[in-house]
């Protein structure tokens, strides 16, 4: 069974569990999928852990040249990200509901969520190979990595739902050094992924679209050492370097 089929089967179970907030599953059945959730519906001016979770899952749906601020406060940036997510997935909402995380929006998010609160098309295993050691970081770094996966999920959708392969994600200091990474590499923090295209995509497709998916750092073709992957990260300074792609 391939990875995507496995993830989708898991996601089906996660959706059944996650519907507790919509009054479908029991509290006990929902416990696994709800581990990182504390919301049913959310709207502008709401605050708290539920908004924080929403912001992490929608960090790839901000506007061009923007980076999601995960602060637990449902402001204009979050509202616009929700509206873009709704449009991308064809979620029918009234003008008044646009940008509000209502029942249909939450249901779609949960349908994209695996039982460990990661997106269905990416796993911790593939984003933390870490020179064969697997994930060895802290809880906060792992949470950064989860946000990275959700941004990659958004980028994947924006590229027509074509699969993206991750060649490098989290790296500890030893692996980062062995890989030739800089001392301040965002791979150390879980904020960075190296992506390669699959059939129907090019490196430049990825690099160009990443500008619309909340990435502050983009390095790709034409930048030294990045001819065989596109590095994306969500650090707080926009540094886009892929000369062959016109960025």
PDB file of N, CA, C and O in Angstrom, residues 7 10 14 32-33 35-36 57 113-119 122-125 142 146 149-150:
ATOM      1  N   UNK A   7      -2.279   7.228   3.972  1.00  0.00           N
ATOM      2  CA  UNK A   7      -2.675   8.487   4.602  1.00  0.00           C
ATOM      3  C   UNK A   7      -4.163   8.740   4.433  1.00  0.00           C
ATOM      4  O   UNK A   7      -4.831   9.228   5.334  1.00  0.00           O
ATOM      5  N   UNK A  10      -6.146   6.585   6.736  1.00  0.00           N
ATOM      6  CA  UNK A  10      -6.036   7.138   8.089  1.00  0.00           C
ATOM      7  C   UNK A  10      -6.880   8.391   8.223  1.00  0.00           C
ATOM      8  O   UNK A  10      -7.525   8.630   9.232  1.00  0.00           O
ATOM      9  N   UNK A  14      -9.734   9.670  10.723  1.00  0.00           N
ATOM     10  CA  UNK A  14      -9.580  10.936  11.447  1.00  0.00           C
ATOM     11  C   UNK A  14     -10.797  11.817  11.277  1.00  0.00           C
ATOM     12  O   UNK A  14     -11.240  12.494  12.201  1.00  0.00           O
ATOM     13  N   UNK A  32      -8.489  11.256  19.833  1.00  0.00           N
ATOM     14  CA  UNK A  32      -7.226  11.264  19.092  1.00  0.00           C
ATOM     15  C   UNK A  32      -7.160  12.430  18.117  1.00  0.00           C
ATOM     16  O   UNK A  32      -6.208  13.202  18.125  1.00  0.00           O
ATOM     17  N   UNK A  33      -8.175  12.561  17.270  1.00  0.00           N
ATOM     18  CA  UNK A  33      -8.155  13.620  16.264  1.00  0.00           C
ATOM     19  C   UNK A  33      -8.319  14.996  16.878  1.00  0.00           C
ATOM     20  O   UNK A  33      -7.908  15.992  16.304  1.00  0.00           O
ATOM     21  N   UNK A  35      -6.939  16.017  19.638  1.00  0.00           N
ATOM     22  CA  UNK A  35      -5.846  16.301  20.560  1.00  0.00           C
ATOM     23  C   UNK A  35      -5.283  17.702  20.394  1.00  0.00           C
ATOM     24  O   UNK A  35      -4.859  18.328  21.360  1.00  0.00           O
ATOM     25  N   UNK A  36      -5.261  18.220  19.158  1.00  0.00           N
ATOM     26  CA  UNK A  36      -4.712  19.559  18.941  1.00  0.00           C
ATOM     27  C   UNK A  36      -5.802  20.555  18.585  1.00  0.00           C
ATOM     28  O   UNK A  36      -5.530  21.636  18.083  1.00  0.00           O
ATOM     29  N   UNK A  57      -2.876  25.793  10.565  1.00  0.00           N
ATOM     30  CA  UNK A  57      -3.356  24.994   9.449  1.00  0.00           C
ATOM     31  C   UNK A  57      -3.574  25.823   8.193  1.00  0.00           C
ATOM     32  O   UNK A  57      -3.557  25.292   7.081  1.00  0.00           O
ATOM     33  N   UNK A 113      -7.122  16.265   7.644  1.00  0.00           N
ATOM     34  CA  UNK A 113      -6.308  16.056   8.837  1.00  0.00           C
ATOM     35  C   UNK A 113      -6.163  14.586   9.182  1.00  0.00           C
ATOM     36  O   UNK A 113      -7.147  13.847   9.257  1.00  0.00           O
ATOM     37  N   UNK A 114      -4.931  14.167   9.429  1.00  0.00           N
ATOM     38  CA  UNK A 114      -4.672  12.808   9.885  1.00  0.00           C
ATOM     39  C   UNK A 114      -4.840  12.751  11.406  1.00  0.00           C
ATOM     40  O   UNK A 114      -4.996  13.775  12.080  1.00  0.00           O
ATOM     41  N   UNK A 115      -4.784  11.554  11.955  1.00  0.00           N
ATOM     42  CA  UNK A 115      -5.075  11.362  13.376  1.00  0.00           C
ATOM     43  C   UNK A 115      -4.060  12.008  14.304  1.00  0.00           C
ATOM     44  O   UNK A 115      -4.339  12.219  15.485  1.00  0.00           O
ATOM     45  N   UNK A 116      -2.860  12.359  13.789  1.00  0.00           N
ATOM     46  CA  UNK A 116      -1.866  13.039  14.623  1.00  0.00           C
ATOM     47  C   UNK A 116      -1.853  14.540  14.369  1.00  0.00           C
ATOM     48  O   UNK A 116      -0.910  15.235  14.726  1.00  0.00           O
ATOM     49  N   UNK A 117      -2.916  15.032  13.726  1.00  0.00           N
ATOM     50  CA  UNK A 117      -3.102  16.462  13.463  1.00  0.00           C
ATOM     51  C   UNK A 117      -2.173  17.007  12.392  1.00  0.00           C
ATOM     52  O   UNK A 117      -2.025  18.230  12.267  1.00  0.00           O
ATOM     53  N   UNK A 118      -1.550  16.139  11.629  1.00  0.00           N
ATOM     54  CA  UNK A 118      -0.800  16.550  10.457  1.00  0.00           C
ATOM     55  C   UNK A 118      -1.709  16.461   9.238  1.00  0.00           C
ATOM     56  O   UNK A 118      -2.741  15.784   9.267  1.00  0.00           O
ATOM     57  N   UNK A 119      -1.336  17.114   8.129  1.00  0.00           N
ATOM     58  CA  UNK A 119      -2.146  16.993   6.914  1.00  0.00           C
ATOM     59  C   UNK A 119      -1.993  15.617   6.279  1.00  0.00           C
ATOM     60  O   UNK A 119      -0.958  14.956   6.437  1.00  0.00           O
ATOM     61  N   UNK A 122       1.277  14.446   4.085  1.00  0.00           N
ATOM     62  CA  UNK A 122       2.650  14.515   4.585  1.00  0.00           C
ATOM     63  C   UNK A 122       2.730  13.842   5.954  1.00  0.00           C
ATOM     64  O   UNK A 122       1.773  13.874   6.725  1.00  0.00           O
ATOM     65  N   UNK A 123       3.877  13.234   6.235  1.00  0.00           N
ATOM     66  CA  UNK A 123       4.067  12.548   7.507  1.00  0.00           C
ATOM     67  C   UNK A 123       5.314  13.071   8.213  1.00  0.00           C
ATOM     68  O   UNK A 123       6.248  13.577   7.581  1.00  0.00           O
ATOM     69  N   UNK A 124       5.327  12.913   9.533  1.00  0.00           N
ATOM     70  CA  UNK A 124       6.530  13.275  10.288  1.00  0.00           C
ATOM     71  C   UNK A 124       7.739  12.487   9.795  1.00  0.00           C
ATOM     72  O   UNK A 124       8.863  13.001   9.751  1.00  0.00           O
ATOM     73  N   UNK A 125       7.516  11.242   9.415  1.00  0.00           N
ATOM     74  CA  UNK A 125       8.636  10.405   8.979  1.00  0.00           C
ATOM     75  C   UNK A 125       9.338  10.992   7.760  1.00  0.00           C
ATOM     76  O   UNK A 125      10.572  11.024   7.691  1.00  0.00           O
ATOM     77  N   UNK A 142       8.990  20.263  16.885  1.00  0.00           N
ATOM     78  CA  UNK A 142       8.033  19.358  16.240  1.00  0.00           C
ATOM     79  C   UNK A 142       6.770  20.111  15.839  1.00  0.00           C
ATOM     80  O   UNK A 142       6.185  19.861  14.779  1.00  0.00           O
ATOM     81  N   UNK A 146       5.102  20.670  12.147  1.00  0.00           N
ATOM     82  CA  UNK A 146       3.702  20.415  11.786  1.00  0.00           C
ATOM     83  C   UNK A 146       3.147  21.581  10.978  1.00  0.00           C
ATOM     84  O   UNK A 146       2.456  21.388   9.972  1.00  0.00           O
ATOM     85  N   UNK A 149       4.347  21.325   7.479  1.00  0.00           N
ATOM     86  CA  UNK A 149       3.592  20.358   6.687  1.00  0.00           C
ATOM     87  C   UNK A 149       2.278  20.956   6.196  1.00  0.00           C
ATOM     88  O   UNK A 149       1.862  20.715   5.058  1.00  0.00           O
ATOM     89  N   UNK A 150       1.623  21.735   7.044  1.00  0.00           N
ATOM     90  CA  UNK A 150       0.359  22.345   6.633  1.00  0.00           C
ATOM     91  C   UNK A 150       0.579  23.377   5.529  1.00  0.00           C
ATOM     92  O   UNK A 150      -0.247  23.515   4.619  1.00  0.00           O
TER      93      UNK A 150
END
